[in-house]
mmCIF file of C-alpha atoms in Angstrom:
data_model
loop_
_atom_site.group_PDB
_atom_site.id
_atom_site.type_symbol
_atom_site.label_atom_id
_atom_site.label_comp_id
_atom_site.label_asym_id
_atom_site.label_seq_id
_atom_site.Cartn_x
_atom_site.Cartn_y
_atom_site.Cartn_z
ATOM 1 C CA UNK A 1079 114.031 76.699 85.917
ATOM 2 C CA UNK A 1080 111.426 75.049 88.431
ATOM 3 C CA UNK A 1081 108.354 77.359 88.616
ATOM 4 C CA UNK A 1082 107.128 77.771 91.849
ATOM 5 C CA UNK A 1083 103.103 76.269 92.830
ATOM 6 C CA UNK A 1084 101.289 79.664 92.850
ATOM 7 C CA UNK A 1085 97.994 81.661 91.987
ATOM 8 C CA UNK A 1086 98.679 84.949 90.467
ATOM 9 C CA UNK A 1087 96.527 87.744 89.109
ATOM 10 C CA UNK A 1088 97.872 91.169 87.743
ATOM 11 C CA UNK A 1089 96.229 93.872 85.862
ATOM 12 C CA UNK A 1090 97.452 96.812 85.110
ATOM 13 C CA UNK A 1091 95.115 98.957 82.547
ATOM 14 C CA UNK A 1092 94.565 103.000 82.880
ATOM 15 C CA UNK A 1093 93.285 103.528 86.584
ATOM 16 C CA UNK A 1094 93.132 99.527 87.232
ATOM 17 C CA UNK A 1095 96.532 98.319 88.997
ATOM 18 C CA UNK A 1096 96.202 95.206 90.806
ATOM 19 C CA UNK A 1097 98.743 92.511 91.415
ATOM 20 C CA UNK A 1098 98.347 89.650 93.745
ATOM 21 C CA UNK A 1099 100.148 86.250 94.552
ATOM 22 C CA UNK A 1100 99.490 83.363 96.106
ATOM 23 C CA UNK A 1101 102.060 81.192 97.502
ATOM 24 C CA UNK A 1102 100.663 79.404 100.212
ATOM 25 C CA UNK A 1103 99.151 76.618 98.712
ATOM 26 C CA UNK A 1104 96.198 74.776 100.802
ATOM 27 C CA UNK A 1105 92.843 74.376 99.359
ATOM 28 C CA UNK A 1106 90.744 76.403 101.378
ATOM 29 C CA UNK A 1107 93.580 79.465 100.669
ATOM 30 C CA UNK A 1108 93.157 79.029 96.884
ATOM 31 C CA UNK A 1109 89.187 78.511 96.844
ATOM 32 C CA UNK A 1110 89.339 81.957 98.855
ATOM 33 C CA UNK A 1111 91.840 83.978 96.397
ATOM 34 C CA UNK A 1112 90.066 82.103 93.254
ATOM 35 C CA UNK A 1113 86.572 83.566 94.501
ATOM 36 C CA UNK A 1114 89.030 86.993 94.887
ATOM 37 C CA UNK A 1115 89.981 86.573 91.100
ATOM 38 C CA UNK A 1116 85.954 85.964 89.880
ATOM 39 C CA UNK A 1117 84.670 88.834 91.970
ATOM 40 C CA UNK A 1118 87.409 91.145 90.859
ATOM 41 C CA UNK A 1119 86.946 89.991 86.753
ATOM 42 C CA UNK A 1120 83.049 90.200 86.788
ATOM 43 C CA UNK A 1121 82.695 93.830 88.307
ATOM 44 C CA UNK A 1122 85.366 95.189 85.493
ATOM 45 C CA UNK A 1123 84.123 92.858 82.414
ATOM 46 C CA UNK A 1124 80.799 95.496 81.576
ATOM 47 C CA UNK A 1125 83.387 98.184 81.024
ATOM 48 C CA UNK A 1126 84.602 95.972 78.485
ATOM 49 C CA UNK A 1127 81.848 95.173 76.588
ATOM 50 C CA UNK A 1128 80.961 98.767 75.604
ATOM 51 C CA UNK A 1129 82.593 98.974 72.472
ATOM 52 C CA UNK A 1130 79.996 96.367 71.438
ATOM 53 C CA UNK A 1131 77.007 97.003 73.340
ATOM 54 C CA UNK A 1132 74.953 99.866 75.330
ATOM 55 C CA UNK A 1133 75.974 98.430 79.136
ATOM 56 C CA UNK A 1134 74.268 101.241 80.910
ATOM 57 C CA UNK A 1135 70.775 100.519 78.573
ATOM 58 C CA UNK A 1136 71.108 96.741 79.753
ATOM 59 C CA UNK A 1137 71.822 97.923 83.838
ATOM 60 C CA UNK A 1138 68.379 99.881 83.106
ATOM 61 C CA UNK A 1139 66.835 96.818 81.609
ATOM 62 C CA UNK A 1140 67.835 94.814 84.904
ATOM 63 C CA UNK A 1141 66.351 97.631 86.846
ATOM 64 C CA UNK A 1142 62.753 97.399 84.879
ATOM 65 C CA UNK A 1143 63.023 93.263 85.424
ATOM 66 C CA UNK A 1144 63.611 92.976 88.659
ATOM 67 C CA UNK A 1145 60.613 91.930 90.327
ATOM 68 C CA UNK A 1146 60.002 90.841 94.254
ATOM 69 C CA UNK A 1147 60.579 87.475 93.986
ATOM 70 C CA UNK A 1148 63.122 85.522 92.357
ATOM 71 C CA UNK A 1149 60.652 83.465 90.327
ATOM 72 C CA UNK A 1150 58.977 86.336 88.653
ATOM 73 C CA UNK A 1151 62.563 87.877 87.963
ATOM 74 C CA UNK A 1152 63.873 84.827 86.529
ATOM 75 C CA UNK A 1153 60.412 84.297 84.664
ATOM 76 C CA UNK A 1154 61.229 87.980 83.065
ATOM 77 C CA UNK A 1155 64.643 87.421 82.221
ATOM 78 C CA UNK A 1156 63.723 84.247 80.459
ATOM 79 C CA UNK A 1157 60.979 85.737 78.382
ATOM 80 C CA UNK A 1158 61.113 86.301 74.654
ATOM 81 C CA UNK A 1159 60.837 90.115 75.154
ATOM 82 C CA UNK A 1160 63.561 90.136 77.224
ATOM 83 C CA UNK A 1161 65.980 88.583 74.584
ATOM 84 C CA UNK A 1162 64.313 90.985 71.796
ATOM 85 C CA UNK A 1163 64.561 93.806 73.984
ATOM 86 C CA UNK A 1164 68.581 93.143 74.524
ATOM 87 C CA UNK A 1165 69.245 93.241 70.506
ATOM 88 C CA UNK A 1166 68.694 96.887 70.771
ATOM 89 C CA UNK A 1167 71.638 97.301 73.142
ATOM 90 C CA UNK A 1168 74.110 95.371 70.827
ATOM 91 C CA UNK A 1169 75.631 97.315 68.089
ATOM 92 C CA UNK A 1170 76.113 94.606 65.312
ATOM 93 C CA UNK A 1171 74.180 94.600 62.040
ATOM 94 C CA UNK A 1172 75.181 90.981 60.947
ATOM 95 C CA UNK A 1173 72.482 88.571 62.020
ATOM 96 C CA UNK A 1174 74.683 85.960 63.170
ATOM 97 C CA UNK A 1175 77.504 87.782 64.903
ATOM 98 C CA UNK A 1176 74.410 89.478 66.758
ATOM 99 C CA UNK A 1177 73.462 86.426 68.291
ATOM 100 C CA UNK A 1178 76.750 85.836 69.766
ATOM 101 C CA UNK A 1179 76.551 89.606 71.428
ATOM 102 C CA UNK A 1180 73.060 89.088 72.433
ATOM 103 C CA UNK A 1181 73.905 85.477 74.328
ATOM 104 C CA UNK A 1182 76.871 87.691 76.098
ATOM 105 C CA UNK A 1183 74.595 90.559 77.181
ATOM 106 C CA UNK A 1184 71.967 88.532 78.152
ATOM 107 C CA UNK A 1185 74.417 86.582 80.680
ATOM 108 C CA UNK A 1186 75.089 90.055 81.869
ATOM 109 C CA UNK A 1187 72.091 91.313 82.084
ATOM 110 C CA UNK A 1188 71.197 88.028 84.304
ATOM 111 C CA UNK A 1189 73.718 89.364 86.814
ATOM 112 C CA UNK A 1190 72.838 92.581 87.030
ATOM 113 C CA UNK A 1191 69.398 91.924 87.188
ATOM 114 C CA UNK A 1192 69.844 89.343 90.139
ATOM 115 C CA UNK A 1193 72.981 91.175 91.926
ATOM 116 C CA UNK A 1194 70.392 92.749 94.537
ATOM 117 C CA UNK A 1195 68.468 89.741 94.509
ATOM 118 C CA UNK A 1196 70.830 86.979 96.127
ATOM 119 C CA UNK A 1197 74.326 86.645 96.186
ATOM 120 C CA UNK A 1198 76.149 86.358 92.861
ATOM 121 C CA UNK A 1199 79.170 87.420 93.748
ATOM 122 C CA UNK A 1200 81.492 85.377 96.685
ATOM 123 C CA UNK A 1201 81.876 86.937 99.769
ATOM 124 C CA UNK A 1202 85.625 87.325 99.880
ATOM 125 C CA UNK A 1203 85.465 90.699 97.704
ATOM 126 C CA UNK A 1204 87.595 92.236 95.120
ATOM 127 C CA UNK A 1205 91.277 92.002 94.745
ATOM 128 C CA UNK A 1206 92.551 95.621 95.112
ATOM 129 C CA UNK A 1207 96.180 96.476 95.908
ATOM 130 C CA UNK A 1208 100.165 95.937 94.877
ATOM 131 C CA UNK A 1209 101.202 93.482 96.289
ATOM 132 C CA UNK A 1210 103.597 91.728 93.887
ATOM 133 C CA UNK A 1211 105.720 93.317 91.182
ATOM 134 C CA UNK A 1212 104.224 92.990 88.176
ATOM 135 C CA UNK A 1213 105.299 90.842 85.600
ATOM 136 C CA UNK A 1214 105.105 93.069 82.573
ATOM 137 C CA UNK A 1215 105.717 96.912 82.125
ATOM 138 C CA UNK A 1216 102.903 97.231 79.829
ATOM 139 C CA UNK A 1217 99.239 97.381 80.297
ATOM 140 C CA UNK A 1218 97.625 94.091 80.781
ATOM 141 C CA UNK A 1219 95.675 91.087 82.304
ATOM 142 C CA UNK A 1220 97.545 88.231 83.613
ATOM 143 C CA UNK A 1221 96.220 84.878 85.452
ATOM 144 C CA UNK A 1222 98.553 82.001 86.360
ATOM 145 C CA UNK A 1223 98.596 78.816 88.331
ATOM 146 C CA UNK A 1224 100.599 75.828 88.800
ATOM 147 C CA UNK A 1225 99.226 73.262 91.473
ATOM 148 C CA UNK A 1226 100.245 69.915 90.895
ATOM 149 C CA UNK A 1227 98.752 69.116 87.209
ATOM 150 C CA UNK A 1228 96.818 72.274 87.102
ATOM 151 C CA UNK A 1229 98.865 74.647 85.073
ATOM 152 C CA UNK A 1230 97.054 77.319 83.448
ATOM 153 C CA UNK A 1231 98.301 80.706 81.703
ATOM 154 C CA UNK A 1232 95.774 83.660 80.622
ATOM 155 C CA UNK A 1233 96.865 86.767 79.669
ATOM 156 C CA UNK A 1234 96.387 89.640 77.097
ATOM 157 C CA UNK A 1235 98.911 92.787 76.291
ATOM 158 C CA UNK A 1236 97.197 95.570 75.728
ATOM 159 C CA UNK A 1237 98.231 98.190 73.594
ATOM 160 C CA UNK A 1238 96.086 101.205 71.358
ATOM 161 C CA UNK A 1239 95.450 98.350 68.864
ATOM 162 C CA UNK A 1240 93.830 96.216 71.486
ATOM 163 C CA UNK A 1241 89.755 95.847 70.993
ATOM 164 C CA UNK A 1242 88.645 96.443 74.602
ATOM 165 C CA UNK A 1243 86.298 93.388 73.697
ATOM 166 C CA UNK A 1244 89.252 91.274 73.366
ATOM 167 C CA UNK A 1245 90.131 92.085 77.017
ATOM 168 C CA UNK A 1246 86.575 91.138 77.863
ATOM 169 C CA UNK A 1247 87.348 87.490 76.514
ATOM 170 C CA UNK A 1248 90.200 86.892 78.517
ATOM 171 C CA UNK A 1249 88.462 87.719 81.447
ATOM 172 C CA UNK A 1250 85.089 85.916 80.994
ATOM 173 C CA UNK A 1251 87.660 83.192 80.398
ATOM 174 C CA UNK A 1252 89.824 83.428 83.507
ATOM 175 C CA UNK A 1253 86.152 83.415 85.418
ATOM 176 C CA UNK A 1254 84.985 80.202 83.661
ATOM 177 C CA UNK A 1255 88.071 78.730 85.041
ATOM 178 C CA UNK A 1256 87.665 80.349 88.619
ATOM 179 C CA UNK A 1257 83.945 79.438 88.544
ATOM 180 C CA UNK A 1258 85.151 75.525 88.136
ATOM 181 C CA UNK A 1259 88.119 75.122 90.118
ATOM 182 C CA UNK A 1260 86.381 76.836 93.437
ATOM 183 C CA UNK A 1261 84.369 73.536 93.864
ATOM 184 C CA UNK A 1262 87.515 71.326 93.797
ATOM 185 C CA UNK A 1263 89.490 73.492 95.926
ATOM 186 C CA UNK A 1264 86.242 74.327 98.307
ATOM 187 C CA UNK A 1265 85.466 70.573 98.656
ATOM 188 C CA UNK A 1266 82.072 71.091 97.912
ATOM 189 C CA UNK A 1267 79.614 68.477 96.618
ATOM 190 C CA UNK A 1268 78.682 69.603 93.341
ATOM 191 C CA UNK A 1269 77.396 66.368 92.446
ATOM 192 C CA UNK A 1270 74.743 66.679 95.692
ATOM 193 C CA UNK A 1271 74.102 70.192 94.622
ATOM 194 C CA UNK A 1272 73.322 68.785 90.867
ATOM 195 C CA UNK A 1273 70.721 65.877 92.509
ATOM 196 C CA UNK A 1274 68.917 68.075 94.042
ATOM 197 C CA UNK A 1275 67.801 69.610 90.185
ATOM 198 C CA UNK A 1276 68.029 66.179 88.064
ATOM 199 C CA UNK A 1277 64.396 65.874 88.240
ATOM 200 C CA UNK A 1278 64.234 68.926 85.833
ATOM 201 C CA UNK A 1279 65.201 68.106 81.596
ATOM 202 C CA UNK A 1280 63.560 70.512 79.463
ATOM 203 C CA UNK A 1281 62.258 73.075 81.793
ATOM 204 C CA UNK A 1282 58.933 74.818 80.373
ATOM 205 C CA UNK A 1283 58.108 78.532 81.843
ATOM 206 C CA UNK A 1284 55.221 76.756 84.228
ATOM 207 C CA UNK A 1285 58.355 74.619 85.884
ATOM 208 C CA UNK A 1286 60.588 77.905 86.594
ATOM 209 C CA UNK A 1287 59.241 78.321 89.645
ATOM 210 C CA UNK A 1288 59.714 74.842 90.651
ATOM 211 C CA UNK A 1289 63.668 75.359 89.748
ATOM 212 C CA UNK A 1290 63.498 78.262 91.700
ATOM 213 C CA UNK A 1291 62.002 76.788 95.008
ATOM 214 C CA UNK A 1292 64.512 73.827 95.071
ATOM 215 C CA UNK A 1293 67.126 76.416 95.026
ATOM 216 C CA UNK A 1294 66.097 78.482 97.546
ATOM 217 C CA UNK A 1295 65.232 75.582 99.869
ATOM 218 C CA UNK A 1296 68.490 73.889 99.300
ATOM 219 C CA UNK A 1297 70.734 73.729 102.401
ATOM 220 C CA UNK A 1298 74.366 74.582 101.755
ATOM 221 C CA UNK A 1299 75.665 73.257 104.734
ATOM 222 C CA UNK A 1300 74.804 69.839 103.011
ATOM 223 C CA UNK A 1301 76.810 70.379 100.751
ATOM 224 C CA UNK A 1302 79.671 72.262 101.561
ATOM 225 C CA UNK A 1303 81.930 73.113 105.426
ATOM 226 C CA UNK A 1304 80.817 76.483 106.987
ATOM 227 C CA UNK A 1305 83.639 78.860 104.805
ATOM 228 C CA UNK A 1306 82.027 77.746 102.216
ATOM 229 C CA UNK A 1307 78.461 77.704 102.068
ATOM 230 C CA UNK A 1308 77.824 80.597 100.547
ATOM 231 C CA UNK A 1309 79.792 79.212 97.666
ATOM 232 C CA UNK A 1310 78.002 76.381 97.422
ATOM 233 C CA UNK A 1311 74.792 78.581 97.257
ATOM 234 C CA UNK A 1312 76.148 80.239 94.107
ATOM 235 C CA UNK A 1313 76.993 76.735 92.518
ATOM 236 C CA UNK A 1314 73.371 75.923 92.933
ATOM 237 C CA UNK A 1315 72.257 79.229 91.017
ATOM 238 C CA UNK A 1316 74.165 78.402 88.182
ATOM 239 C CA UNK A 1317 73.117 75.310 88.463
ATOM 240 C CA UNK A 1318 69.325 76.014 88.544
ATOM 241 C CA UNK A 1319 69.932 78.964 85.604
ATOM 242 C CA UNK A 1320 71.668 76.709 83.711
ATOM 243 C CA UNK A 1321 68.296 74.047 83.630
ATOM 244 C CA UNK A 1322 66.213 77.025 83.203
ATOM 245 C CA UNK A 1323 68.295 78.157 80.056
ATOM 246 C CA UNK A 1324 69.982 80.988 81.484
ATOM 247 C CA UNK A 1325 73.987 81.904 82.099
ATOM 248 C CA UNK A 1326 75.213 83.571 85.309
ATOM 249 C CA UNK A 1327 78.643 84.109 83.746
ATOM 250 C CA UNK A 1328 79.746 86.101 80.736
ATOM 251 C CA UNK A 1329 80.243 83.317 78.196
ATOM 252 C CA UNK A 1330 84.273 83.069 76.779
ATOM 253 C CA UNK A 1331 83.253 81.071 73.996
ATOM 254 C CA UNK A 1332 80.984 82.899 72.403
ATOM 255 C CA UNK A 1333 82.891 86.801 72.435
ATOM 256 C CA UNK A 1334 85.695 84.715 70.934
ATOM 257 C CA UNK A 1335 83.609 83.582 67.895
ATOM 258 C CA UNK A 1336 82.734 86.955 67.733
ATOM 259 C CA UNK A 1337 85.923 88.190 67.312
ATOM 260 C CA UNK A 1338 87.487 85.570 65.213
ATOM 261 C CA UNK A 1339 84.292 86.280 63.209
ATOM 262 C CA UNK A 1340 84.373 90.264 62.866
ATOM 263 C CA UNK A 1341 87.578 89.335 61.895
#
């Protein structure tokens, strides 16, 4: 049986019911619904991670770093305080499993802290609604796609056995692969975007502010048509955090380490 090209996301978990489909498959209509799927993902992942880690402490902490500018914020959040600060909010005892909960609360913490700062979320919103039947009767996260060679499958049944971090995985995964298929799909120029920082290799505290000023002066309509400039903004934060040594996005890799760890 032929499966139809599509973008899909369901979830269906206590009070979360969501289930969307797209069908209609020009780029500009999946770079919107992809952005839908990232927004959605992020603002339910810190409910998530509480199992593991105090989420309202670290939503404090991003209160008490947030300064006026972005460069002093980002100067903050990169600070050697900050990351011993964030152990307390992680309950692990083992050294090295900490670590891999610290690196996930401090990507977090990065968004919360900058959330009233800038856009870090894309402007299409959440997914909310049933719109689609869903595919399974029990409780769970689902993300599909088929476009041409892109074929990707995530999703997690979850029952009373289920670690709630577990769920948290799959969706820092299913935004790492929104987060890189939006530039494809959005035609933006992601290689532009990245010139405009190669100047920076090891970046020092002294240069942060540096990172930070070609950010904010960069022009997205350079780089990307008018639907989609304010994407192209965000790809440039991650960008610039990323030289700077600091994660925008809730990092897959390391919460399943964790878990394949913890055992």
């Amino acid at each position: 049986m032929k499966v139809e090209e599509h973008v899909a996301f369901t979830a269906r978990h206590g009070d979360w019911k969501v289930a969307k489909k797209l069908t209609d498959m020009e780029g500009e209509k999946i770079a919107h619904f992809l952005a839908g799927v990232s927004n959605t993902v992020n603002a339910r992942i810190g409910d998530y991670l509480r199992d593991a880690m105090d989420v309202d402490g670290i939503r404090n902490l991003a209160e008490e770093l947030r300064k006026e500018s972005l460069s002093d914020t980002v100067v903050a959040l990169k600070s050697p305080g900050t990351a011993r600060k964030l152990g307390n909010f992680v309950n692990e005892g083992d050294k090295k499993l900490r670590k891999l909960l610290v690196d996930v609360a401090k990507a977090y913490l990065v968004r919360e802290t900058l959330r009233p700062l800038i856009p870090v979320d894309y402007p299409e919103g959440i997914l909310e609604g049933v719109d689609v039947e869903f595919p399974f009767e029990d409780e769970h996260v689902n993300f599909t796609a088929k476009h041409g060679r892109w074929i990707v499958v995530k999703r997690l049944i979850i029952d009373e056995k289920t670690p709630m971090l577990d769920v948290a995985r799959l969706l820092a995964s299913i935004n790492e692969t929104t987060t890189l298929k939006i530039p494809v799909y959005a035609e933006i120029d992601i290689e532009g975007i990245e010139g405009e920082f190669s100047a920076f290799k090891k970046v020092k505290k002294s240069d942060i502010p540096r990172v930070i000023e070609v950010y904010e002066a960069l022009e997205p309509a350079v780089y990307a048509d008018e639907p989609f400039e304010e994407h192209a903004k965000i790809y440039a934060l991650r960008v610039a955090l990323d030289k700077i040594g600091l994660n925008l996005d809730v990092p897959a890799k390391s919460l399943e380490k964790y878990l394949e760890k913890k055992g």
